[in-house]
């Protein structure tokens, strides 16, 4: 097993990252997702910078290691190194917020569209008779805000500071970090970088995530100058339409367009897609020659990060385990249920292979 396998995937243009969500803290769901995608051959999993979340992800990674050595499951034969990534932000960002509302103000005849639209089912009856947002599940997508006919849903944003991040790097075996920034945050990014820079050589990879904006290319050049010289590989994560991959086919276009723009600018570093990636992304990239170098162009993306789409395809399994846990009053885990484990593995494997295998 090569320790640098994820880096080889970046170089080969088939890097696969699972995004659990910078503010998603549903520990049983994270454990299930990380286990399924680790077994399926993901190169990286990106989780919230929360010790409990990192612990749940690491537990899943350890189980994945044991399962690939278990003769009962020859299907898990692929031994892989996987990097664990956590994210921080240099300012307000939808990935770092939680929704809330006071249900006492909701009209009694409201048909609860917020509840129906919430992808991780964070809007529930939290305690008997008390309806609201279960914070650990909310990852800030904002769909409940726009659908509430009475504009009752608000959000609380927060910053993950280097102070919280550094102990994770020191003590929890984090391999990579991702800085979420936006065009125009030169000062904030610089301040954050000054605090992180002394620790950067302890990591294997830096990712910088940025959505499109006026002056994007100049901004990325500016960031590159600040972080140079960088002793580790760099990914530019192009966040086309944040947290939208599960919405439908069209959501993938924004991230592809954005990646093209950044590739054409030829800023040093790997370019990876995110924000709107789904089951249409790979075929679209192949169609326009952005996944494999061709005679006409060597400008290609290095990989894809899947967030809401990768989570949504496994949500029936996550829900099934959750229901069992409630009924049994005991946490039901994926590895204890061979049929469910194989089902989750096959679903995750299909998505990973669609990127990693040229047969798709
Ligand atoms: S719809 Fe999105 S923002 Fe609203 S509670 Fe659900 S996850 Fe949070
Ligand atoms: S949609 Fe708005 S008013 Fe209706 S239940 Fe949800 S938060 Fe309350």
Tab-separated table of C-alpha atoms and ligand atoms in Angstrom:
chain	number	residue	atom	x	y	z
A	1	UNK	CA	0.000	0.000	0.000
A	2	UNK	CA	1.534	3.292	-1.055
A	3	UNK	CA	1.386	6.094	1.497
A	4	UNK	CA	1.137	8.648	-1.260
A	5	UNK	CA	-1.770	7.053	-3.086
A	6	UNK	CA	-4.127	10.041	-2.713
A	7	UNK	CA	-1.451	12.242	-4.239
A	8	UNK	CA	-1.135	9.835	-7.153
A	9	UNK	CA	-4.887	10.147	-7.694
A	10	UNK	CA	-4.533	13.918	-7.902
A	11	UNK	CA	-1.769	13.548	-10.456
A	12	UNK	CA	-3.794	11.025	-12.437
A	13	UNK	CA	-6.868	13.264	-12.418
A	14	UNK	CA	-9.124	10.883	-10.506
A	15	UNK	CA	-8.958	12.197	-6.926
A	16	UNK	CA	-12.225	11.450	-5.101
A	17	UNK	CA	-13.157	13.394	-1.998
A	18	UNK	CA	-16.219	12.792	0.152
A	19	UNK	CA	-17.509	15.980	1.759
A	20	UNK	CA	-19.359	15.180	4.952
A	21	UNK	CA	-19.854	18.911	5.529
A	22	UNK	CA	-17.911	21.595	7.401
A	23	UNK	CA	-20.716	21.925	9.932
A	24	UNK	CA	-22.355	18.491	9.746
A	25	UNK	CA	-22.066	16.826	13.163
A	26	UNK	CA	-24.434	13.864	12.993
A	27	UNK	CA	-21.955	11.310	14.321
A	28	UNK	CA	-23.764	8.047	13.366
A	29	UNK	CA	-24.359	9.376	9.823
A	30	UNK	CA	-20.724	10.481	9.487
A	31	UNK	CA	-19.524	7.086	10.683
A	32	UNK	CA	-21.681	5.317	8.064
A	33	UNK	CA	-20.684	7.640	5.205
A	34	UNK	CA	-16.971	7.496	5.956
A	35	UNK	CA	-17.005	3.699	6.269
A	36	UNK	CA	-18.855	3.188	2.960
A	37	UNK	CA	-16.714	5.619	0.943
A	38	UNK	CA	-13.449	4.469	2.539
A	39	UNK	CA	-14.224	0.890	1.490
A	40	UNK	CA	-15.209	2.152	-1.963
A	41	UNK	CA	-11.774	3.717	-2.530
A	42	UNK	CA	-12.171	7.438	-1.745
A	43	UNK	CA	-8.910	9.389	-1.499
A	44	UNK	CA	-10.036	11.861	1.122
A	45	UNK	CA	-12.886	12.553	3.521
A	46	UNK	CA	-13.615	16.093	4.551
A	47	UNK	CA	-15.296	16.503	7.951
A	48	UNK	CA	-16.108	19.248	10.456
A	49	UNK	CA	-13.255	20.492	12.642
A	50	UNK	CA	-14.878	19.055	15.729
A	51	UNK	CA	-13.021	16.479	17.879
A	52	UNK	CA	-16.154	14.309	18.194
A	53	UNK	CA	-16.646	14.290	14.412
A	54	UNK	CA	-12.973	13.541	13.767
A	55	UNK	CA	-13.141	10.695	16.314
A	56	UNK	CA	-16.218	9.214	14.578
A	57	UNK	CA	-14.512	9.459	11.170
A	58	UNK	CA	-11.324	7.849	12.474
A	59	UNK	CA	-13.315	5.033	14.052
A	60	UNK	CA	-14.935	4.374	10.677
A	61	UNK	CA	-11.515	4.399	8.976
A	62	UNK	CA	-10.193	1.837	11.465
A	63	UNK	CA	-13.187	-0.401	10.829
A	64	UNK	CA	-12.618	-0.060	7.075
A	65	UNK	CA	-8.995	-1.202	7.562
A	66	UNK	CA	-10.137	-4.267	9.496
A	67	UNK	CA	-12.790	-5.122	6.929
A	68	UNK	CA	-10.352	-5.103	4.002
A	69	UNK	CA	-8.345	-7.742	5.871
A	70	UNK	CA	-11.405	-9.832	6.654
A	71	UNK	CA	-11.631	-12.931	4.431
A	72	UNK	CA	-15.381	-12.868	4.786
A	73	UNK	CA	-15.386	-9.827	2.500
A	74	UNK	CA	-13.065	-10.469	-0.471
A	75	UNK	CA	-14.946	-7.685	-2.261
A	76	UNK	CA	-13.135	-5.166	-0.016
A	77	UNK	CA	-9.728	-6.256	-1.260
A	78	UNK	CA	-8.569	-2.814	-2.249
A	79	UNK	CA	-6.058	-1.521	0.305
A	80	UNK	CA	-5.933	2.245	0.201
A	81	UNK	CA	-4.536	5.195	2.052
A	82	UNK	CA	-7.135	7.840	2.722
A	83	UNK	CA	-6.515	11.380	3.922
A	84	UNK	CA	-8.631	13.033	6.574
A	85	UNK	CA	-9.366	16.724	5.977
A	86	UNK	CA	-10.958	19.391	8.176
A	87	UNK	CA	-12.078	22.878	7.181
A	88	UNK	CA	-11.772	26.382	8.554
A	89	UNK	CA	-13.002	29.746	7.292
A	90	UNK	CA	-11.736	33.293	7.088
A	91	UNK	CA	-15.177	34.935	7.300
A	92	UNK	CA	-18.895	34.406	6.919
A	93	UNK	CA	-19.620	31.380	4.787
A	94	UNK	CA	-22.759	29.247	4.263
A	95	UNK	CA	-20.779	26.100	5.047
A	96	UNK	CA	-20.197	27.426	8.564
A	97	UNK	CA	-23.669	28.254	9.807
A	98	UNK	CA	-26.674	26.687	11.496
A	99	UNK	CA	-30.326	27.493	10.862
A	100	UNK	CA	-32.802	28.194	13.656
A	101	UNK	CA	-36.327	29.460	14.212
A	102	UNK	CA	-38.769	29.805	17.060
A	103	UNK	CA	-41.643	27.414	16.356
A	104	UNK	CA	-43.891	29.409	18.663
A	105	UNK	CA	-44.081	32.004	15.893
A	106	UNK	CA	-45.040	29.497	13.174
A	107	UNK	CA	-48.702	29.811	12.132
A	108	UNK	CA	-50.643	26.702	13.105
A	109	UNK	CA	-51.823	26.161	9.530
A	110	UNK	CA	-48.284	26.134	8.070
A	111	UNK	CA	-47.723	22.854	6.230
A	112	UNK	CA	-44.025	22.733	7.262
A	113	UNK	CA	-42.271	23.022	3.886
A	114	UNK	CA	-39.033	23.652	5.807
A	115	UNK	CA	-39.235	20.138	7.202
A	116	UNK	CA	-39.850	18.526	3.828
A	117	UNK	CA	-37.060	20.358	2.031
A	118	UNK	CA	-34.297	19.809	4.594
A	119	UNK	CA	-31.910	17.197	3.099
A	120	UNK	CA	-30.505	15.778	6.366
A	121	UNK	CA	-33.913	15.923	8.123
A	122	UNK	CA	-32.590	18.395	10.654
A	123	UNK	CA	-36.031	19.967	11.176
A	124	UNK	CA	-37.905	17.633	13.463
A	125	UNK	CA	-39.749	17.330	16.721
A	126	UNK	CA	-36.680	17.618	18.935
A	127	UNK	CA	-38.442	16.922	22.218
A	128	UNK	CA	-42.080	16.049	22.795
A	129	UNK	CA	-44.075	18.953	21.368
A	130	UNK	CA	-40.960	21.013	20.610
A	131	UNK	CA	-40.303	21.457	16.899
A	132	UNK	CA	-37.110	23.009	15.556
A	133	UNK	CA	-33.666	22.518	14.002
A	134	UNK	CA	-31.499	19.723	15.335
A	135	UNK	CA	-28.175	21.587	15.237
A	136	UNK	CA	-25.912	18.591	14.811
A	137	UNK	CA	-27.644	17.681	11.546
A	138	UNK	CA	-27.906	21.149	10.011
A	139	UNK	CA	-25.111	21.881	7.550
A	140	UNK	CA	-26.261	25.333	6.514
A	141	UNK	CA	-27.613	24.680	3.006
A	142	UNK	CA	-30.209	27.433	3.467
A	143	UNK	CA	-33.103	25.716	1.682
A	144	UNK	CA	-35.387	26.137	4.714
A	145	UNK	CA	-34.693	29.886	4.704
A	146	UNK	CA	-35.902	30.468	1.172
A	147	UNK	CA	-38.914	28.160	1.450
A	148	UNK	CA	-40.391	29.493	4.704
A	149	UNK	CA	-43.392	31.613	3.601
A	150	UNK	CA	-43.095	33.720	6.773
A	151	UNK	CA	-39.318	34.358	6.694
A	152	UNK	CA	-38.949	32.890	10.171
A	153	UNK	CA	-35.735	30.947	9.609
A	154	UNK	CA	-32.517	32.717	10.575
A	155	UNK	CA	-28.918	31.503	10.690
A	156	UNK	CA	-26.044	31.678	13.131
A	157	UNK	CA	-22.649	31.852	11.459
A	158	UNK	CA	-19.433	30.919	13.161
A	159	UNK	CA	-15.694	30.880	12.534
A	160	UNK	CA	-13.449	27.855	12.903
A	161	UNK	CA	-10.287	29.528	14.048
A	162	UNK	CA	-6.673	28.310	13.830
A	163	UNK	CA	-6.841	28.035	17.648
A	164	UNK	CA	-9.365	25.218	17.273
A	165	UNK	CA	-7.633	23.736	14.259
A	166	UNK	CA	-4.066	23.469	15.593
A	167	UNK	CA	-4.852	20.988	18.424
A	168	UNK	CA	-6.608	18.785	15.852
A	169	UNK	CA	-3.495	18.815	13.676
A	170	UNK	CA	-1.285	18.124	16.700
A	171	UNK	CA	-3.283	15.396	18.378
A	172	UNK	CA	-5.778	13.837	15.996
A	173	UNK	CA	-3.749	12.859	12.955
A	174	UNK	CA	-5.334	15.264	10.493
A	175	UNK	CA	-3.777	14.925	7.038
A	176	UNK	CA	-5.126	17.988	5.281
A	177	UNK	CA	-6.909	21.258	5.865
A	178	UNK	CA	-9.188	23.315	3.695
A	179	UNK	CA	-9.511	27.085	3.975
A	180	UNK	CA	-12.849	28.498	2.828
A	181	UNK	CA	-12.475	32.008	1.509
A	182	UNK	CA	-14.208	34.445	-0.857
A	183	UNK	CA	-13.031	37.110	-3.274
A	184	UNK	CA	-12.190	40.298	-1.385
A	185	UNK	CA	-10.968	38.691	1.845
A	186	UNK	CA	-7.282	39.504	1.348
A	187	UNK	CA	-6.784	40.818	4.906
A	188	UNK	CA	-8.720	38.033	6.644
A	189	UNK	CA	-6.990	35.314	4.619
A	190	UNK	CA	-3.580	36.770	5.355
A	191	UNK	CA	-4.275	36.862	9.097
A	192	UNK	CA	-5.517	33.300	9.093
A	193	UNK	CA	-2.553	32.154	7.049
A	194	UNK	CA	-0.067	33.726	9.466
A	195	UNK	CA	-1.511	31.559	12.256
A	196	UNK	CA	-1.640	28.370	10.169
A	197	UNK	CA	1.662	28.666	8.274
A	198	UNK	CA	3.912	27.375	11.131
A	199	UNK	CA	1.870	24.137	11.176
A	200	UNK	CA	1.539	23.588	7.482
A	201	UNK	CA	4.520	21.240	7.137
A	202	UNK	CA	2.790	18.825	9.564
A	203	UNK	CA	0.164	18.267	6.880
A	204	UNK	CA	0.115	16.409	3.568
A	205	UNK	CA	-2.136	18.775	1.638
A	206	UNK	CA	-3.680	22.243	1.629
A	207	UNK	CA	-6.973	22.951	-0.109
A	208	UNK	CA	-8.361	26.434	-0.718
A	209	UNK	CA	-12.077	26.552	-1.432
A	210	UNK	CA	-13.517	29.583	-3.172
A	211	UNK	CA	-16.756	30.333	-5.034
A	212	UNK	CA	-16.808	32.459	-8.178
A	213	UNK	CA	-16.774	36.226	-7.883
A	214	UNK	CA	-15.733	39.391	-9.666
A	215	UNK	CA	-11.914	39.459	-9.703
A	216	UNK	CA	-11.573	35.760	-8.813
A	217	UNK	CA	-8.390	35.094	-10.786
A	218	UNK	CA	-6.563	38.125	-9.388
A	219	UNK	CA	-7.662	37.043	-5.908
A	220	UNK	CA	-6.358	33.472	-6.361
A	221	UNK	CA	-3.039	34.834	-7.646
A	222	UNK	CA	-2.869	37.009	-4.544
A	223	UNK	CA	-3.535	33.987	-2.291
A	224	UNK	CA	-0.897	31.978	-4.099
A	225	UNK	CA	1.676	34.698	-3.454
A	226	UNK	CA	0.780	34.745	0.246
A	227	UNK	CA	1.100	30.981	0.742
A	228	UNK	CA	4.262	30.574	-1.359
A	229	UNK	CA	6.574	28.808	-0.930
A	230	UNK	CA	4.271	25.984	0.102
A	231	UNK	CA	5.965	22.741	1.258
A	232	UNK	CA	2.912	20.562	0.509
A	233	UNK	CA	0.611	20.068	-2.519
A	234	UNK	CA	-2.176	22.573	-3.101
A	235	UNK	CA	-5.751	22.089	-4.342
A	236	UNK	CA	-7.952	24.893	-5.612
A	237	UNK	CA	-11.456	23.701	-4.761
A	238	UNK	CA	-13.865	25.369	-7.157
A	239	UNK	CA	-17.135	25.689	-5.267
A	240	UNK	CA	-19.541	26.271	-8.158
A	241	UNK	CA	-22.982	26.128	-6.582
A	242	UNK	CA	-22.422	25.258	-2.922
A	243	UNK	CA	-24.280	22.325	-1.379
A	244	UNK	CA	-26.495	21.671	-4.406
A	245	UNK	CA	-25.360	18.391	-5.998
A	246	UNK	CA	-28.524	16.571	-4.933
A	247	UNK	CA	-30.800	19.116	-6.632
A	248	UNK	CA	-30.381	17.848	-10.195
A	249	UNK	CA	-28.420	17.707	-13.421
A	250	UNK	CA	-28.078	21.470	-13.943
A	251	UNK	CA	-26.331	22.083	-10.639
A	252	UNK	CA	-23.072	20.702	-12.016
A	253	UNK	CA	-22.622	23.364	-14.721
A	254	UNK	CA	-21.496	26.171	-12.411
A	255	UNK	CA	-18.585	24.202	-10.958
A	256	UNK	CA	-17.417	23.019	-14.406
A	257	UNK	CA	-17.482	26.570	-15.764
A	258	UNK	CA	-15.591	27.803	-12.736
A	259	UNK	CA	-12.962	25.072	-13.027
A	260	UNK	CA	-12.433	25.960	-16.709
A	261	UNK	CA	-11.862	29.581	-15.762
A	262	UNK	CA	-9.267	28.680	-13.127
A	263	UNK	CA	-7.540	26.092	-15.326
A	264	UNK	CA	-7.164	28.674	-18.079
A	265	UNK	CA	-5.515	31.051	-15.597
A	266	UNK	CA	-2.822	28.374	-14.985
A	267	UNK	CA	-2.241	29.192	-11.326
A	268	UNK	CA	0.039	26.494	-9.834
A	269	UNK	CA	-1.884	23.789	-7.973
A	270	UNK	CA	-4.426	21.059	-8.609
A	271	UNK	CA	-7.938	22.099	-9.627
A	272	UNK	CA	-10.795	20.112	-8.080
A	273	UNK	CA	-14.545	20.509	-8.499
A	274	UNK	CA	-17.120	20.848	-5.712
A	275	UNK	CA	-20.488	22.516	-5.174
A	276	UNK	CA	-23.075	20.969	-7.473
A	277	UNK	CA	-21.163	17.791	-8.332
A	278	UNK	CA	-23.352	14.752	-8.981
A	279	UNK	CA	-23.886	11.770	-11.294
A	280	UNK	CA	-23.746	14.059	-14.361
A	281	UNK	CA	-20.382	15.649	-13.535
A	282	UNK	CA	-18.011	12.973	-14.834
A	283	UNK	CA	-19.804	12.475	-18.163
A	284	UNK	CA	-19.954	16.222	-18.729
A	285	UNK	CA	-16.243	16.605	-17.958
A	286	UNK	CA	-15.378	13.743	-20.319
A	287	UNK	CA	-17.558	15.229	-23.033
A	288	UNK	CA	-15.619	18.508	-22.969
A	289	UNK	CA	-12.209	16.876	-22.503
A	290	UNK	CA	-11.547	18.160	-18.993
A	291	UNK	CA	-10.844	14.798	-17.357
A	292	UNK	CA	-8.049	13.428	-19.487
A	293	UNK	CA	-5.358	15.360	-21.342
A	294	UNK	CA	-5.881	15.502	-25.106
A	295	UNK	CA	-3.895	16.716	-28.112
A	296	UNK	CA	-5.770	19.995	-28.057
A	297	UNK	CA	-5.495	20.595	-24.312
A	298	UNK	CA	-3.504	19.456	-21.297
A	299	UNK	CA	-5.599	21.559	-18.942
A	300	UNK	CA	-7.571	19.018	-16.933
A	301	UNK	CA	-9.156	18.850	-13.529
A	302	UNK	CA	-7.452	16.710	-10.884
A	303	UNK	CA	-10.508	15.406	-9.147
A	304	UNK	CA	-13.998	15.845	-7.804
A	305	UNK	CA	-15.399	16.367	-4.331
A	306	UNK	CA	-18.916	15.072	-3.776
A	307	UNK	CA	-21.019	16.402	-0.926
A	308	UNK	CA	-24.800	16.498	-0.873
A	309	UNK	CA	-25.087	14.035	-3.762
A	310	UNK	CA	-22.789	11.454	-2.113
A	311	UNK	CA	-24.689	11.795	1.141
A	312	UNK	CA	-28.155	11.692	-0.427
A	313	UNK	CA	-27.567	8.359	-2.197
A	314	UNK	CA	-26.735	6.763	1.148
A	315	UNK	CA	-29.437	8.513	3.146
A	316	UNK	CA	-31.914	5.568	3.022
A	317	UNK	CA	-29.259	3.400	4.687
A	318	UNK	CA	-28.391	6.097	7.224
A	319	UNK	CA	-32.113	6.379	8.035
A	320	UNK	CA	-32.554	2.640	8.332
A	321	UNK	CA	-29.722	2.419	10.870
A	322	UNK	CA	-31.146	5.369	12.750
A	323	UNK	CA	-34.604	3.786	12.984
A	324	UNK	CA	-33.084	0.529	14.195
A	325	UNK	CA	-31.076	2.416	16.828
A	326	UNK	CA	-34.214	4.140	18.119
A	327	UNK	CA	-36.190	0.897	18.204
A	328	UNK	CA	-33.417	-1.078	19.894
A	329	UNK	CA	-32.284	1.804	22.114
A	330	UNK	CA	-28.758	0.880	21.054
A	331	UNK	CA	-26.593	2.305	18.281
A	332	UNK	CA	-26.983	0.181	15.177
A	333	UNK	CA	-23.777	0.222	13.108
A	334	UNK	CA	-23.191	-0.571	9.457
A	335	UNK	CA	-20.430	-3.145	9.931
A	336	UNK	CA	-22.713	-5.362	12.022
A	337	UNK	CA	-25.162	-5.823	9.147
A	338	UNK	CA	-23.543	-7.570	6.173
A	339	UNK	CA	-26.447	-6.977	3.756
A	340	UNK	CA	-26.629	-3.279	4.510
A	341	UNK	CA	-22.848	-2.955	4.487
A	342	UNK	CA	-22.612	-4.496	1.014
A	343	UNK	CA	-25.462	-2.343	-0.239
A	344	UNK	CA	-23.790	0.854	1.043
A	345	UNK	CA	-20.460	-0.265	-0.411
A	346	UNK	CA	-21.950	-0.922	-3.858
A	347	UNK	CA	-23.683	2.450	-3.984
A	348	UNK	CA	-20.518	4.293	-2.921
A	349	UNK	CA	-18.323	2.186	-5.197
A	350	UNK	CA	-20.443	3.035	-8.232
A	351	UNK	CA	-19.836	6.763	-7.705
A	352	UNK	CA	-16.131	6.335	-6.983
A	353	UNK	CA	-15.658	4.095	-10.026
A	354	UNK	CA	-17.493	6.495	-12.308
A	355	UNK	CA	-14.571	8.835	-11.736
A	356	UNK	CA	-11.744	6.343	-11.365
A	357	UNK	CA	-12.597	3.912	-14.141
A	358	UNK	CA	-12.454	4.866	-17.801
A	359	UNK	CA	-15.130	2.229	-18.508
A	360	UNK	CA	-17.834	4.650	-17.345
B	1	LIG	S1	-32.592	22.977	5.173
B	1	LIG	FE1	-30.370	23.211	5.264
B	1	LIG	S2	-30.050	25.066	6.526
B	1	LIG	FE2	-32.174	24.399	6.868
B	1	LIG	S3	-32.046	23.094	8.689
B	1	LIG	FE3	-31.876	21.771	6.911
B	1	LIG	S4	-29.646	21.564	6.591
B	1	LIG	FE4	-29.991	23.351	7.930
B	2	LIG	S1	-41.958	26.885	6.976
B	2	LIG	FE1	-41.559	28.613	8.381
B	2	LIG	S2	-43.511	28.966	9.410
B	2	LIG	FE2	-43.659	26.954	8.451
B	2	LIG	S3	-43.037	25.515	10.067
B	2	LIG	FE3	-41.206	26.032	8.888
B	2	LIG	S4	-40.261	27.746	9.975
B	2	LIG	FE4	-42.375	27.579	10.706
